[in-house]
Coordinates of C-alpha atoms in Angstrom, one line a residue:
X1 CA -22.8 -66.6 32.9
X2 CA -19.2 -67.5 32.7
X3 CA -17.4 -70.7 34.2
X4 CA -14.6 -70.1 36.2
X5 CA -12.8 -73.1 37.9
X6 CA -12.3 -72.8 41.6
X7 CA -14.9 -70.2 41.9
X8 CA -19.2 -70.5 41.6
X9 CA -20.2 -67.0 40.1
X10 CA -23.5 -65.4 42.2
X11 CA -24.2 -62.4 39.6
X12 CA -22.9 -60.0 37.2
X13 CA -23.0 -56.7 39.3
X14 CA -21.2 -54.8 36.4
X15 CA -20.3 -54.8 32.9
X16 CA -18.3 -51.8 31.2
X17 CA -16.6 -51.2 28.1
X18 CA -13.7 -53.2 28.3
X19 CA -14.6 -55.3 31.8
X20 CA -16.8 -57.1 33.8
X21 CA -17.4 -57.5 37.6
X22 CA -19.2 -60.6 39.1
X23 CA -19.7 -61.8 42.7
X24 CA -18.2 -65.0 43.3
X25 CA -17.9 -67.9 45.9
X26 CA -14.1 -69.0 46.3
X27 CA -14.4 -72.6 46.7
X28 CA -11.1 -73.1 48.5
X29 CA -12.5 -71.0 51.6
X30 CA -15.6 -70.1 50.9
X31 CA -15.2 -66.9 50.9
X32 CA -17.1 -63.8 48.8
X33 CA -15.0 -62.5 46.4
X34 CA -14.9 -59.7 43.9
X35 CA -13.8 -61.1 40.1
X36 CA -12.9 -58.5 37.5
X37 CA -12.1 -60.3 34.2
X38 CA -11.7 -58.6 30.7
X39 CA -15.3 -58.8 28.3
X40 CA -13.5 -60.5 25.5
X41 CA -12.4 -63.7 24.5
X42 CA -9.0 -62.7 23.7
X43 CA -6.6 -59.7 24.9
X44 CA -4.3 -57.1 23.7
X45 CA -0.7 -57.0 25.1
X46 CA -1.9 -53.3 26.5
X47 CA -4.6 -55.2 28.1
X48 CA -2.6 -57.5 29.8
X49 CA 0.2 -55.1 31.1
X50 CA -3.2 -53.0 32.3
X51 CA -4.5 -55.6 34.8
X52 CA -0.8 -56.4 35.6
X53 CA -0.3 -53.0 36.8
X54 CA -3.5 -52.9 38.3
X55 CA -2.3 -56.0 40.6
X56 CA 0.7 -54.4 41.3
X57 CA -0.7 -50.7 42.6
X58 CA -3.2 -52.5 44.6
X59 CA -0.9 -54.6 46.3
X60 CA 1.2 -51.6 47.7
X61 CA -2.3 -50.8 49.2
X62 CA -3.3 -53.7 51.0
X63 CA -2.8 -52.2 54.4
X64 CA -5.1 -49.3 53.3
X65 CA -8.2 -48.9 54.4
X66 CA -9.5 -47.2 52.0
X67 CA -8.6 -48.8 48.9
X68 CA -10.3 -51.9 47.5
X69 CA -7.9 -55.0 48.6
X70 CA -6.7 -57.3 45.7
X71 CA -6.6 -61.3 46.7
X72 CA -4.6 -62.3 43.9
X73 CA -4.4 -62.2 39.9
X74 CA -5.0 -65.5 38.5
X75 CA -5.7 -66.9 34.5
X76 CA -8.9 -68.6 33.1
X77 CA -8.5 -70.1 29.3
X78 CA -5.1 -67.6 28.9
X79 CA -7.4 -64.3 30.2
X80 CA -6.5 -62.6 33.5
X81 CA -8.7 -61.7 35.8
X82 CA -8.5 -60.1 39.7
X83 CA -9.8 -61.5 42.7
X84 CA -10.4 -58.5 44.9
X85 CA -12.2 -58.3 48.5
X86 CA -16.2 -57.9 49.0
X87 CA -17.5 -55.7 51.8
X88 CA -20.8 -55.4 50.3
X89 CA -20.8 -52.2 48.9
X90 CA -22.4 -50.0 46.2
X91 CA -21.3 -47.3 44.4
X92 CA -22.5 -44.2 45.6
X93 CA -23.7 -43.6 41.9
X94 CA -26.6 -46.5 42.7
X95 CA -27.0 -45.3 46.0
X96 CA -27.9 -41.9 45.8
X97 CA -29.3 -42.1 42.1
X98 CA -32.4 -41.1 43.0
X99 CA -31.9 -39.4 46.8
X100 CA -30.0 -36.2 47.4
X101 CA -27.7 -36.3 50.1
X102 CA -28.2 -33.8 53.3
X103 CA -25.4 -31.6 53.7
X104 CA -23.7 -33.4 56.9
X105 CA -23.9 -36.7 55.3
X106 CA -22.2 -35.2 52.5
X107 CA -19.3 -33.4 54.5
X108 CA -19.0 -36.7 56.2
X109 CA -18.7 -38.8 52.9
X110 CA -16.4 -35.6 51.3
X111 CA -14.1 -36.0 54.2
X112 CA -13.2 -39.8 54.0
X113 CA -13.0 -38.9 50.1
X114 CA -10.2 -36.7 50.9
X115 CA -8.3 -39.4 53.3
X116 CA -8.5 -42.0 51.3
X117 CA -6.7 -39.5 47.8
X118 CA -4.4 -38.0 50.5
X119 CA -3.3 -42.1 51.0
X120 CA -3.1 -42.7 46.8
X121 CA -1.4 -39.7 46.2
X122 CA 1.3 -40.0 48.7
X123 CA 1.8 -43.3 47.7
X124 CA 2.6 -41.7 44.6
X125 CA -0.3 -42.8 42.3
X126 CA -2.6 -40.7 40.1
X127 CA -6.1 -42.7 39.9
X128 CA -7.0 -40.5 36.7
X129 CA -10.5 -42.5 36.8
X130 CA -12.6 -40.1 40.1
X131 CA -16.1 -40.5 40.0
X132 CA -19.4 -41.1 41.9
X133 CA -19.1 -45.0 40.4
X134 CA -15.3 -45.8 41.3
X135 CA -16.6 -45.4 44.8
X136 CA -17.9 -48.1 47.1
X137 CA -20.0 -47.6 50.5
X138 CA -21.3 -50.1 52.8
X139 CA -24.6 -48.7 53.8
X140 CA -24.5 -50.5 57.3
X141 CA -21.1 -49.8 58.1
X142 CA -20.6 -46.5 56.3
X143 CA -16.9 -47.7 55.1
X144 CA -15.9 -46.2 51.8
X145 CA -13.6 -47.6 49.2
X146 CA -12.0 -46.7 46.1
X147 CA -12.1 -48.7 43.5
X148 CA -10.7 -49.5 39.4
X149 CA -7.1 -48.6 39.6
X150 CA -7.2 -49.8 35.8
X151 CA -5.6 -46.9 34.4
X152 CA -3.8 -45.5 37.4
X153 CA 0.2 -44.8 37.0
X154 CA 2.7 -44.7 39.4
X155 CA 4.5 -41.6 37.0
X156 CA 4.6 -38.1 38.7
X157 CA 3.1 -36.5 35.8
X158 CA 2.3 -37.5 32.3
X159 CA 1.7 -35.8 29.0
X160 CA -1.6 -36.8 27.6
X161 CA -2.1 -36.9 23.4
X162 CA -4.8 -35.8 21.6
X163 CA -7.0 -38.4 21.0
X164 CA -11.3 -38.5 20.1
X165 CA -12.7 -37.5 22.6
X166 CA -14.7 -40.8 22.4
X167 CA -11.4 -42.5 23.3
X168 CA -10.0 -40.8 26.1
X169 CA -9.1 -42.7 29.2
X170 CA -11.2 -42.1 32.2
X171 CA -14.9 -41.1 32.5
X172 CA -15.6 -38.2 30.1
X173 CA -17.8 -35.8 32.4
X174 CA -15.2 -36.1 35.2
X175 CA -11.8 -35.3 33.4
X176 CA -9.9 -32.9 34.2
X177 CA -9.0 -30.4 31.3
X178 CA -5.2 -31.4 31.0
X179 CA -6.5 -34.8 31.2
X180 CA -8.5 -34.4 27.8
X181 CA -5.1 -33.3 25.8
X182 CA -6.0 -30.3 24.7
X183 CA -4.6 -27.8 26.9
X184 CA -0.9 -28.3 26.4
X185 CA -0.3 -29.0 29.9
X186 CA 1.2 -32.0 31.8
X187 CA -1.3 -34.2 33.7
X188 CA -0.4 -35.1 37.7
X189 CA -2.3 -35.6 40.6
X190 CA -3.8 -32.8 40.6
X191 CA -6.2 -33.8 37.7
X192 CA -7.9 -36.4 40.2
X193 CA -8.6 -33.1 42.5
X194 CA -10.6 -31.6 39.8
X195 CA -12.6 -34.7 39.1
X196 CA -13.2 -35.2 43.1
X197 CA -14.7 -31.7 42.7
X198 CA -17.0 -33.4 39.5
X199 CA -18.0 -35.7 42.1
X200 CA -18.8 -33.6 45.0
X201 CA -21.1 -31.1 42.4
X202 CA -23.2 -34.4 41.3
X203 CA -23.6 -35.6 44.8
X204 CA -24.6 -31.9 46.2
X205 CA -26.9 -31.1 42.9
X206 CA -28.0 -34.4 41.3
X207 CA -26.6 -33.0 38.1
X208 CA -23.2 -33.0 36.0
X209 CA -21.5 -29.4 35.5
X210 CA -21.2 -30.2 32.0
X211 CA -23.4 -32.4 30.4
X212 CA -24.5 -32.5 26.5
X213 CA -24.7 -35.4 23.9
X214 CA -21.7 -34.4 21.7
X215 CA -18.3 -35.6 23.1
X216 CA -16.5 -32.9 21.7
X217 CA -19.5 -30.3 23.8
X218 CA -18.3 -31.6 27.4
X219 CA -14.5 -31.7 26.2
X220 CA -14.9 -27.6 25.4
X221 CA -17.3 -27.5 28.5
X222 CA -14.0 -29.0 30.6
X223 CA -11.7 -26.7 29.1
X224 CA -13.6 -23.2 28.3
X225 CA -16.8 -22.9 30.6
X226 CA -17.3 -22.1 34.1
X227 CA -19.8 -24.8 36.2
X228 CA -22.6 -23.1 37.5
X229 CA -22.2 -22.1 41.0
X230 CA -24.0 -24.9 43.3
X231 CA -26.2 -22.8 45.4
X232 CA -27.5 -21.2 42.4
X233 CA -28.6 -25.0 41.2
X234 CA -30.0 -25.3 45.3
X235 CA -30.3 -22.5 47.8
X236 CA -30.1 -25.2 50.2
X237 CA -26.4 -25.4 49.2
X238 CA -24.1 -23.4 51.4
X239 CA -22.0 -20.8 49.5
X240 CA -18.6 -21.4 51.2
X241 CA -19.2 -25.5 50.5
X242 CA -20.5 -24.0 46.4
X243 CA -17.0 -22.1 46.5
X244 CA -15.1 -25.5 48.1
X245 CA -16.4 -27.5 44.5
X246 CA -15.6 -24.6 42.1
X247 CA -12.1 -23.9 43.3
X248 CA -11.4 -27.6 42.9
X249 CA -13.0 -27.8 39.3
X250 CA -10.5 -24.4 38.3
X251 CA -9.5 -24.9 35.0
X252 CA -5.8 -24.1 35.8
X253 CA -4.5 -27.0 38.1
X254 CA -2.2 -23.9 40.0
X255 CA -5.8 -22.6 41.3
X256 CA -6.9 -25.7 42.5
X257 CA -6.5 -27.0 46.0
X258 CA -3.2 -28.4 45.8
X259 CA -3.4 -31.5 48.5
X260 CA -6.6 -33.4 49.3
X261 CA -6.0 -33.3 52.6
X262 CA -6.2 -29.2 52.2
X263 CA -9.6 -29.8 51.3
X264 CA -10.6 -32.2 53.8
X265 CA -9.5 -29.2 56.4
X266 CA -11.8 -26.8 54.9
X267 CA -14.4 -29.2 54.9
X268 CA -14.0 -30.0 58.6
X269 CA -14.1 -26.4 59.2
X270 CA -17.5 -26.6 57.3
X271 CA -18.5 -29.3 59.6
X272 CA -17.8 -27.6 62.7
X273 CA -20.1 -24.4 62.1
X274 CA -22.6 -26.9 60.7
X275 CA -25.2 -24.9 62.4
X276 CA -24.4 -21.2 60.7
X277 CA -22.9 -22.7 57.5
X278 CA -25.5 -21.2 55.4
X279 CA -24.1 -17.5 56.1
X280 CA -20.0 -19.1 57.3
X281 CA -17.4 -17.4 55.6
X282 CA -13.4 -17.9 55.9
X283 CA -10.5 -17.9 53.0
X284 CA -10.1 -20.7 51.6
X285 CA -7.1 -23.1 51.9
X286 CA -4.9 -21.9 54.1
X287 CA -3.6 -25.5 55.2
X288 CA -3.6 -26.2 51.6
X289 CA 0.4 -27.4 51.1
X290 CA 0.9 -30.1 48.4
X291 CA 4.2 -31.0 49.8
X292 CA 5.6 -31.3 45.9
X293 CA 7.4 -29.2 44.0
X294 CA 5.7 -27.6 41.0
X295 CA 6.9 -25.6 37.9
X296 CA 4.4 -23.5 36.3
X297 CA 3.3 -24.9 32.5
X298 CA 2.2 -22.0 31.0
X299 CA 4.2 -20.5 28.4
X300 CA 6.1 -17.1 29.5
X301 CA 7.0 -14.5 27.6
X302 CA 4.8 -16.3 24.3
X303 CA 1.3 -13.9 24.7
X304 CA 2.2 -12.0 21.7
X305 CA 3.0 -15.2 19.6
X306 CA 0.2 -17.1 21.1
X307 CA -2.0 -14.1 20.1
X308 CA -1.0 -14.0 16.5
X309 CA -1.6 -18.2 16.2
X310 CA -5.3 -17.7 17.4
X311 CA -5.9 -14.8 15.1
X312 CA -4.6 -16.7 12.4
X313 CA -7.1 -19.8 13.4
X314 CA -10.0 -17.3 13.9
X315 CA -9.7 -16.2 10.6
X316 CA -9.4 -19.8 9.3
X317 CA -12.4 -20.6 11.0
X318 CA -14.5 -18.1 9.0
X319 CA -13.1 -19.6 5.6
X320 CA -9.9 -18.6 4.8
X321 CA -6.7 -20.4 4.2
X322 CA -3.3 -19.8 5.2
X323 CA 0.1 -20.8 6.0
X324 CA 1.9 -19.8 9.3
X325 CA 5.4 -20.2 9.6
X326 CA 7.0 -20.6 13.2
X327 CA 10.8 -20.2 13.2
X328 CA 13.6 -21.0 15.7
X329 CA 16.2 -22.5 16.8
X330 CA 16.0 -26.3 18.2
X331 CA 14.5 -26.4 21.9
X332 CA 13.2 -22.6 21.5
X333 CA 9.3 -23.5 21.8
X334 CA 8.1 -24.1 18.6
X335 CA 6.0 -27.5 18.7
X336 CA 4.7 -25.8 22.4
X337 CA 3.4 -22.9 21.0
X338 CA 1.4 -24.7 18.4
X339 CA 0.2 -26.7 21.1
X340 CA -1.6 -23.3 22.8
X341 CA -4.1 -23.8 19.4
X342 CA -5.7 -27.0 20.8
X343 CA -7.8 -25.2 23.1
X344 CA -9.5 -22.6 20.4
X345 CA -9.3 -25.7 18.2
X346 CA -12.2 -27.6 20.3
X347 CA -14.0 -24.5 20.6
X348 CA -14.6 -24.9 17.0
X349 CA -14.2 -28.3 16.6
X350 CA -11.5 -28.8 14.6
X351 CA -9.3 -31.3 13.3
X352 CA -5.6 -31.0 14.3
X353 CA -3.0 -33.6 12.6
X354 CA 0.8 -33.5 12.8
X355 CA 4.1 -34.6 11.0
X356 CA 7.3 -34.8 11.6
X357 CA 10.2 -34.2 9.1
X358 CA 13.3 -36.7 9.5
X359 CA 17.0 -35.6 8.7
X360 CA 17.4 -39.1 7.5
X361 CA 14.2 -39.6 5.7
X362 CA 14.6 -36.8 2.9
X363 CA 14.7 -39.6 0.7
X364 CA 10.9 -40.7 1.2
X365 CA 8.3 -38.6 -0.4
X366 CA 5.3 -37.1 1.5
X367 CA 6.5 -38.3 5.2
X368 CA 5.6 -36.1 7.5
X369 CA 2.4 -35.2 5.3
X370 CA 1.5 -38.8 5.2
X371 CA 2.2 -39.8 9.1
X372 CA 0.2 -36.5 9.6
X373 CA -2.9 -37.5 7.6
X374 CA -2.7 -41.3 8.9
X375 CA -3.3 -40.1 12.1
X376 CA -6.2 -38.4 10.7
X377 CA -7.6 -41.7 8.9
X378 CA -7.1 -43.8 12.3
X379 CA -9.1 -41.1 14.1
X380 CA -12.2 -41.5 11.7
X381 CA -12.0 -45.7 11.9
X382 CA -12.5 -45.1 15.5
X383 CA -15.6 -43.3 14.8
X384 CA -19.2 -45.0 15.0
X385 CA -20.5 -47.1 12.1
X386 CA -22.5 -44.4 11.1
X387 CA -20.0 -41.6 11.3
X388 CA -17.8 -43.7 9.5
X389 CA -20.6 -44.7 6.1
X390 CA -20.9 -40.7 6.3
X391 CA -16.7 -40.1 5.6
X392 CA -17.0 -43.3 3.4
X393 CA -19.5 -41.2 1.1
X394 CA -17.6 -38.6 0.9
X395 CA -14.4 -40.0 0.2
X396 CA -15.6 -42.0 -2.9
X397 CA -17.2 -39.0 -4.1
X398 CA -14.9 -37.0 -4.1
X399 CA -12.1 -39.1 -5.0
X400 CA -14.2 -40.8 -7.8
X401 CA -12.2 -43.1 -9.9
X402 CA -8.7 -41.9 -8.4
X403 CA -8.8 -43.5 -5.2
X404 CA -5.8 -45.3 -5.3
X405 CA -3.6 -42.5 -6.0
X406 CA -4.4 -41.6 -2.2
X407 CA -4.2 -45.1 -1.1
X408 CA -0.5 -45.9 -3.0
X409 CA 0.3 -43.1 -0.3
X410 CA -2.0 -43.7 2.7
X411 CA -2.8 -47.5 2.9
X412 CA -5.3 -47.1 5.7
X413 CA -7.5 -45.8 3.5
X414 CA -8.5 -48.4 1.7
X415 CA -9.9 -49.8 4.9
X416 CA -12.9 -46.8 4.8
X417 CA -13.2 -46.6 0.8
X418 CA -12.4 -50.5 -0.1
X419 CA -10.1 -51.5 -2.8
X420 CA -10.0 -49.5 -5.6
X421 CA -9.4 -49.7 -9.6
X422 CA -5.9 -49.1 -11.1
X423 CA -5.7 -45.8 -12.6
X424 CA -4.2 -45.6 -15.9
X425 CA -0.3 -44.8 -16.1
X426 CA 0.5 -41.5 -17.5
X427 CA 3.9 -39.1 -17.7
X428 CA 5.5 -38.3 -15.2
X429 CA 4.3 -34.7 -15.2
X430 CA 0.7 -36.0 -16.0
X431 CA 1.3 -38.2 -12.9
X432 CA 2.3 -35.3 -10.6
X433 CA -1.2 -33.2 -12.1
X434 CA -3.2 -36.0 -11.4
X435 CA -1.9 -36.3 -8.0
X436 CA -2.1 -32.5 -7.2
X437 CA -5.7 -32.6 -8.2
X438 CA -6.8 -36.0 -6.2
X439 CA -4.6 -34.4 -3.3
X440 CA -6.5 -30.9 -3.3
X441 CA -10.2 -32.8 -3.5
X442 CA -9.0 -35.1 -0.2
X443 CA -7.8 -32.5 1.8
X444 CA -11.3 -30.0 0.9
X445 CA -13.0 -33.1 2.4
X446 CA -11.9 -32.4 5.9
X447 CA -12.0 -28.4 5.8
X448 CA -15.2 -27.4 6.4
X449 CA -17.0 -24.8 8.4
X450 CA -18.1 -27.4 11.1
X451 CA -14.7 -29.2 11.5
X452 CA -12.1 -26.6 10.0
X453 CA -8.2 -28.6 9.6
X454 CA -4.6 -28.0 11.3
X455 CA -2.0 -29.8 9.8
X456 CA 1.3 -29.1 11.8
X457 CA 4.3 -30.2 9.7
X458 CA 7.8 -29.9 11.8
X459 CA 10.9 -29.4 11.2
X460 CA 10.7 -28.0 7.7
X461 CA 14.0 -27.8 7.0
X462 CA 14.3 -31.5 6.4
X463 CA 11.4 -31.9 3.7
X464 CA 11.9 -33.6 0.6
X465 CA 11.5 -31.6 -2.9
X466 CA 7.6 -33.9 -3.0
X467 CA 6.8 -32.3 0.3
X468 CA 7.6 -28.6 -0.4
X469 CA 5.7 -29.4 -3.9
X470 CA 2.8 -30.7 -2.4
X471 CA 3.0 -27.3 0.6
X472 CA 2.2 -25.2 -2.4
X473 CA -0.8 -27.1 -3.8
X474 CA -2.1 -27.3 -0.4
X475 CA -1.8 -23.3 -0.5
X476 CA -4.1 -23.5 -3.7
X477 CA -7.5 -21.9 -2.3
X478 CA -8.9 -24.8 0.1
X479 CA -10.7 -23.0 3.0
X480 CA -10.7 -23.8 6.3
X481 CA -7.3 -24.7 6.2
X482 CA -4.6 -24.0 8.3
X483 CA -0.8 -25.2 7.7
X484 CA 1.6 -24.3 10.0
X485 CA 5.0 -25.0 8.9
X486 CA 8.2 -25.2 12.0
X487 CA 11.6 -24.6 11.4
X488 CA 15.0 -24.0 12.1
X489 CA 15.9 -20.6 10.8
X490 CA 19.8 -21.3 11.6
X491 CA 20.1 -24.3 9.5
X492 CA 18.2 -22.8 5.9
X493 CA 19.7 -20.0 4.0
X494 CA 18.3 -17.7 0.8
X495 CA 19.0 -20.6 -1.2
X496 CA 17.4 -23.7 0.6
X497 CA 14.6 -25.2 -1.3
X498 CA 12.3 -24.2 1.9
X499 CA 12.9 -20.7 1.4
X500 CA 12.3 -21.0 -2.3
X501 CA 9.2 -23.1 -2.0
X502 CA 8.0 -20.1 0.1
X503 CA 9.4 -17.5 -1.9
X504 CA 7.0 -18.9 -5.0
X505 CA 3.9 -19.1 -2.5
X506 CA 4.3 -15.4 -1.6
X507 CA 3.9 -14.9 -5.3
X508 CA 0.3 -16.4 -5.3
X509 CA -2.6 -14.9 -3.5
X510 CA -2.1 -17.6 -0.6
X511 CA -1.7 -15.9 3.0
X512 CA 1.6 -16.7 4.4
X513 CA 2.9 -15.2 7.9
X514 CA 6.1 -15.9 9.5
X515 CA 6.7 -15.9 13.5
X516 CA 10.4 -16.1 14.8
X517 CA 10.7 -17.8 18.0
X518 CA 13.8 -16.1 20.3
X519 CA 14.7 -16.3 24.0
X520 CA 12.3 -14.0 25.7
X521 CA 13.7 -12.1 28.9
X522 CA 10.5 -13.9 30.6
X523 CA 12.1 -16.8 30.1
X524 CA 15.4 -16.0 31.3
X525 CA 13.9 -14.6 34.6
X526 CA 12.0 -17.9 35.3
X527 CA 15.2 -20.1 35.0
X528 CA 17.1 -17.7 37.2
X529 CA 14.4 -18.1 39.6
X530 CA 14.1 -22.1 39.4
X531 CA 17.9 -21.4 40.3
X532 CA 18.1 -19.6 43.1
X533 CA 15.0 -21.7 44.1
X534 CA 16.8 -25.5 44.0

């Protein structure tokens, strides 16, 4: 147990991945208090700013009742850690572990639920962490609080990155689907909506909607399947309260409930014809008014485009390679449509890495392909010890004694395969066979069946003569590899090395397709609404 001067810790009450909770006497007044302090010895700046911020939202909520309160922020051996208020409660995840809740207790605890993310979110905040644990009851005064504002932002929306799934912030069976970074879509408060209806189908069934072993299984689950109606799971469950929870778990935040307080009106409803509920039917949401203005995120006037880019990855998928081309001018879409791919991409668990061309850059060999493929390497050095002596095997095998042509061009990784022998120096046209071949063996590593490879290189038309080189030994017969190439068809002509390097690939028996992005008259018709609209 930790030492903390001023305080005489009681317990450890929690202890998560990057925190831990104890229950503490304040000396000063002896008073019960709440301290949340960081597991490690030492911090990242990140981790600083994070409990920081953390301070700082729950401070604008200290005359909320139904938000933790926050006593102060204070420093033990240069770590930070929160003193926040105890009202003796439990999460309702201990609570009712192992007891199902009866329907009115349930409407009762759903409504204060919705008061208490109708308060956050018109404070502006998106909590982005919802779930049966980040709430606190006090069983003999039935007062509810949320807790862990540790990744909460103040932002009206945000635009999550791909990421492993095993590193995504929040709790991975309540995130929303834009939350998980694979649906091209903008995150806002809305994503805490979704995970409130997470929380209401455990609480009503005892189960998760989506539940498996495999990370990557629950991410798909969030984004592709449809929960299980509840009163299917238990006949005890009214259907109108079944259809509450599945319209807040939609997968598009426009079908959600749009306002927590819309919910806590049909609920109420619910609670009124408590005695006929089991065969109560109205519409749903018609006091449902969000009181913020939203765009729609989907693309408009892109189905055709967005149809050809899955064919494209089905086919990949099955074993072939190719090379898609998307071009347009600056602004037109290109880097969004790409992004429509993430969603058929988890379906079939694959790998998607991307690199940028820089006009300034044409100097340096490889960029974008090597900023692309770093990603890649700091993705798998993430993984578990095991998963990681797996990709270590392979990578020594395959690269054999040539290891540190790869590594002279990706550093990171060396930190998987170790330091390697010099290879001998040869001609320079020896030098570029070697490296073709090396290249060619690394990238088959990651294309396979169970994890086919995307590797998204933008703006084209900016690549050095290395890069274009290096596209066409790519193109060489690797399956389960898809390269889609972006660029600006205004700024290339017959003659630009792009269009050359292509030329010469359409000469092999590599599959190349080209998509040109213009204004669509979709397009046009949505900014001449938002007009007339504002």
């Amino acid at each position: 147990m930790i030492n903390i001067k001023g305080y005489v810790i009681q317990e450890e009450i929690f202890q998560g991945a990057n925190s831990s909770v104890y229950r503490a006497l304040r000396q000063s007044d002896n008073q019960s208090v709440i301290l949340k302090r960081l597991r490690e010895d030492y911090a990242t700046a990140a981790e600083l700013l994070r409990y920081r911020q953390e301070y700082a939202i729950l401070k604008n909520f200290s005359q909320t009742k139904g938000v933790i309160h926050a006593h102060g922020l204070e420093q033990h051996q240069n770590m930070p850690f929160l003193i926040l208020e105890d009202f003796d409660g439990q999460s309702l995840r201990q609570l009712y572990a192992k007891q199902s809740l009866t329907i009115p207790h349930f409407l009762s605890l759903a409504s204060q639920f919705c008061e208490i993310l109708a308060e956050v979110h018109t404070a502006n905040v998106i909590h982005k962490d919802i779930n049966p644990g980040n709430f606190l009851l006090n069983p003999t005064t039935q007062q509810l609080k949320l807790i862990d504002f540790g990744i909460a932002t103040c932002l009206p929306r945000e635009n999550p990155i791909l990421n492993n799934p095993e590193h995504l912030e929040g709790t991975l069976p309540y995130l929303s689907p834009e939350q998980t970074g694979r649906m091209n879509r903008s995150l806002d408060y809305r994503t805490d909506l979704y995970s409130l209806g997470v929380t209401y189908y455990e609480l009503l069934t005892g189960q998760l909607p989506f539940d498996a072993a495999d990370p990557l299984e629950i991410v798909h689950s969030h984004i592709a399947k449809l929960p299980r109606p509840l009163n299917t799971i238990n006949p005890h469950i009214p259907k109108i309260l079944s259809d509450i929870v599945i319209k807040l778990m939609a997968k598009n935040a426009d079908d959600r409930y749009q306002s927590a307080l819309g919910v806590k009106h049909d609920l109420e409803i619910c609670l009124t014809h408590l005695d006929r509920l089991s065969y109560c039917h109205f519409d749903l949401a018609q006091q449902d008014i969000s009181g913020k203005f939203h765009l729609p995120q989907q693309l408009y006037g892109r189905e055709k485009e967005i149809e050809i880019l899955w064919q494209v990855f089905e086919r990949v998928s099955q074993g072939l390679a190719e090379l898609l081309l998307i071009a347009g001018y600056s602004g037109i879409g290109k880097t969004a449509l790409v992004q429509e791919l993430y969603k058929p991409m988890t379906a079939k668990r694959g790998n998607f890495i991307a690199g940028k061309f820089d006009q300034f850059q044409r100097n340096v060999p490889y960029s974008a392909v090597v900023s692309a493929f770093r990603n890649l390497i700091q993705q798998l050095l993430t993984t578990s010890a095991t998963q990681l002596a797996q990709w270590q095997k392979k990578l020594k095998t395959a690269l054999g004694p040539n290891g540190q042509v790869i590594v002279d061009i990706i550093p990171e990784i060396e930190l998987i395969i170790g330091e390697q022998p010099v290879v001998p120096t040869l001609s320079p046209v020896e030098a570029q066979t070697r490296f073709n071949l090396v290249f060619q063996n690394f990238i088959k590593i990651f294309c396979a069946a169970e994890h086919p490879l995307v590797i998204f290189l933008d703006d084209l038309q900016w690549a050095d003569a290395a890069s274009l080189q290096l596209l066409t030994v790519m193109m060489n017969n690797i399956p389960y590899l898809l390269v889609i190439g972006a660029y600006r068809d205004n700024e290339v002509s017959a003659t630009h090395p792009l269009m050359v390097t292509l030329a010469e690939i359409q000469k092999t028996e590599a599959t190349l397709q080209i998509v040109t992005l213009s204004a669509s008259k979709n397009i046009f018709k949505c900014m001449y609404l938002i007009i007339r609209f504002l």
